[in-house]
Structure formats: structure tokens, C-alpha cells
């Protein structure tokens, strides 16, 4: 379906031409003076230059040319040359009826679908998830859904951090605790046990212990580095352990992500890219892109217009070890080979921006990606506590994701039980659903690149720009519809045909924006645009609800029309929160 602004613009184009002016000046936007008009066209100002005429004269002529329009109810030229517009209620209703009849609510699928890979989540195996990973998961999941909904082929990849020193640390600590395990016997040639020699709880405790020890004890650290090296160079027992670590950790991660309503198409990791490194590096050398510098192998990627120093991209350290950068480059090689993406989007902490500038430039320079393949960095800001500093636990440690979520759920539960009586069981279920909306909306409603303050009190409030407020609105609609059905009402097949008062019209206009908001959110990979939209829509709905009689309306036609508006509002809100990655309960 065409966007409502396109339709009004087309009407204006006819008028501009009829009045003797170029149609290119006819563009219509939403009004930035909602007190005066609903839409506006500022083209007369620009046209004035070309036609050497006062803008107000042009505006007047165009206004005259709009005589008899079926689309607009009011057209007004105002000084110095704006054209203020109000849409006709009947036209708006027709538009919404068409939208209602469409499964996709008037948002067309893209005509040229691309393959888009989204690299998000990025948890590190065997290390606990912390709040930094939360943002990547929440934003990445939403971006994935938005792009997929637009009709693209989307592949979400968790890109596990499974190739670092943490593996060596775990191996060494395990060796100290259970030296008798067969994995440490170098002469052993048989099969290794199917079952892991540790549980997830042990694993979660082993890593921090080992990590702390390695900071105090150089010999311990050396041993961990040695174990990492041997693991990476194929020591059988260690590779068998790595499999166990991965399996136990990934099982737990999947559970964690499922609680967040986040899921991945691919569970690949840094280790999967390693086999691609030797050939990639060799080619970079052969083709003259990589050269030695202070014993390390690097690729120069400086560009003339750089305002900031961009250091060379390091591929191999002097001891021959590869780096985070090397792994990311090899991952690009792997992805191009296996999935041929037209676009790869990285949803990562913006403090890693320079790393990605290096990786992207190096990948382009060395021809790892095709010309048409876009590499995009979607960097997000830091989540801070109420003191404006990075989030910490009460004890001052890195905040674990689990604790943060349970804090939110507890507060949500308290609020729900306070507001009305219900069984403990139901209250808990609802608190979980609403709590997730609080966390996700609190995050997504900010532009991703900005830092924001995680404020449990504010995020869980059912008033203001919050997830729970949006859910309350949906639940309110559901309960009116339920009551209506209980009273024997059925608006099946009815059309939206009433647009009586201001608040009703405002709601209808908000609904009509849907396809344009979706398209824009996808183009800009910007979930916050959807949040801003549903906040406006929810406000418009609530105002309408308070000012308008719905179930009390005597005339059946009017009531049916309003019931349809309710159903459409619910569909739009539900479609939007699904793209944000949360859902609404039946009641709350
Ligand atoms: N594991 C990394 C971290 O915890 C994030 C990975 C981001 N993705 C990537 N392709 N480098 O910081």
C-alpha cells in the first residue's frame, strides 16, 4: 500500500502542475505545528527561487488548484508561504479499511530482498553474561526481526567468544582439581567420555577462580597460555574438553537467551573461523597487502581524509599468534563463502568501533568482500546505573545479567500485586512478561548509540514512555473487546467509517503512519523509531478512550466502526512489540 504521505503528495503534485509549477516541490510531511494543521507542504518556499515569485503567491495558487479535492478537508496558505493541510476523515477511514484488510497492515515487502547477516549477542563461552551482552542481544534481536519483516533473508549469528585465553584458564584449573581425568593423559589414545567432567555451576565458578589466580600467579598464567596454545594446535584431550565446555556453556546460554525471547539462526563462534586464517594470511602476503612491521604482520589502512589516527591492522603478532582482528577477518571470509551476504551488521559495544573500522577497511582493501557487500557497525552505548556510572552490583562487581533481570521481575511483581489481587502463580507469570517489556523497551527506546540510565523504578512504571505502559494499553483494548464480545457484540465485516472528534481523528492518523514507520525503522536499523511510534499511538489511543464512548454508543454503525478501530490498534501495537521482541499478557 502506498504511504499516506505519498498519497497526499500525489494530490499536491497535481495541484502544483495545474498551477504551473514543477511537481518536485509538492512534497508533504507531517505537521510540526499540530495545533495548526495535520500535514504541511513547504514547497512554495523553494519554488519561489526558481520562479522569482513571492512564496505566498505560489502557495495561494496551489491552494486554489486544490478546489474540490476529495482527499483534503482543509487547505490553507499561510505566510510566508506554507501550505497547511487537514485530511478528510472519510479518506482516512478508507485508507484504514484497506490497511485492515491486508495481512501486513499495508506494509509491502521489499522488492529486492537481500541476504543480511546480523552478528549479535557475542557472549564469551564459560564466562557469565553481563549487562554489556544484554544490549547486544536486545538490539540485535529487534534489528533482526525488523529486517526480516521487511522481506529480507536474515541470518542471525551469535558469534561466540570461544577462542581465547579463557579456555586455557579453565583447562589449567580443571587439571589442578582433577589431574586424574583422562583428558590430561597425553598417552591416551581411546575415545573420551560423552559426559562432561563438570556441571554449568562448576564451570561458572571455575572461570572466575582461574582468572583471579592468573592475575596473581605468573606461573599459573603461563600454564594457561601454554594450554591455550596446545589446544589451538590440536592437543586431543584439550580439544575434547573444549567440546564439553562449549556444549555445557551453550546449553546454558540458550536457556538464558530463551528467557530473553532472543534466538539465533547460527551458533557459530570464533573457533569456526580459525581454519580460514592460514590461507587468508598467505594471500594477503602474496598479493602485497600485508607486510612485516616490528616483527608483526600488518596491513596499512590509513586513508587521506582521516581525522583520527587509524593504526595498521595487525594480523599476526611477532610470535605468530593471531588476534581478535584476524578472527573477525577470517569470519568474514567464512561468511562470504558459506552465506554470500549482501550485508553484515555488527551489533557491538561502540567502544569497539576502531576495531571494526580496521576490520572493514582491511576486508575491503584485501578483497575479502565483494564490492556490493555492505559492512555496517551498529555500535551501542553503555548502560549506566542511576548514578550515571557503568552498572555495578551492590558489591561493586560487574553486574550479571541474571541479577539485573531478577531485580526487574521482583519490582514488577511487587507493583502487580499492589495494584490488584491475583494468585501468586499468575502474578509471577505476568511479572515475567511485563518485566521483559520493561527491560527491552527501556533499552530500545533510546537511540542505540547513546548511553542510557537503567532505572528499575522508571522502567517498571505503567505511566510514561515505558514498556509496561504500552502493555497496559494493549491489555485495556483486549479487555474492552472481551467485554464487547461478552455482551454479544460482533463487528465482523464492519468498516471504519466514523471520524467524529479530534482525538478519534488523531488516533486514525497515527494508525495510518504504520507502513512509513516500519520502512524507516528498517532503513535506519532503528528500533527506537518503533518505540517512539507506539508511544504516540498509545497516547492517542488512551486520549480517544477517555474522551469517546465506545461500548456506550447507541448507534450500532458507530459502535462497530470504533470496535474495528480498537482491533486495528491492537494489531498494530502487537505487530510492533513483536518486532521489539516482547509480548503482551492477557491481563495485568
Ligand atoms: N565476544 C565479544 C565481547 O564480548 C563480542 C563479539 C562481537 N562480534 C564480533 N564479530 N567481534 O566483547
Tab-separated table of C-alpha atoms and ligand atoms in Angstrom, residues 119 122 124 133 159 324 328 346 348 352 356, ligand 1:
chain	number	residue	atom	x	y	z
A	119	UNK	CA	26.295	-10.541	14.308
A	122	UNK	CA	28.630	-12.201	21.262
A	124	UNK	CA	32.011	-15.464	25.760
A	133	UNK	CA	25.835	-8.541	26.386
A	159	UNK	CA	29.330	-15.345	17.211
A	324	UNK	CA	40.738	-10.653	17.601
A	328	UNK	CA	36.970	-11.211	12.591
A	346	UNK	CA	27.600	-5.953	13.761
A	348	UNK	CA	28.579	-4.432	19.296
A	352	UNK	CA	34.911	-1.434	19.772
A	356	UNK	CA	35.655	-2.542	13.237
B	1	LIG	N1	32.691	-11.533	22.357
B	1	LIG	C1	32.883	-10.132	22.160
B	1	LIG	C2	32.810	-9.401	23.511
B	1	LIG	O1	32.324	-9.942	24.480
B	1	LIG	C3	31.867	-9.531	21.220
B	1	LIG	C4	31.889	-10.081	19.810
B	1	LIG	C5	31.365	-9.096	18.812
B	1	LIG	N2	31.335	-9.584	17.466
B	1	LIG	C6	32.413	-9.683	16.661
B	1	LIG	N3	32.291	-10.186	15.471
B	1	LIG	N4	33.581	-9.243	17.049
B	1	LIG	O2	33.257	-8.272	23.572
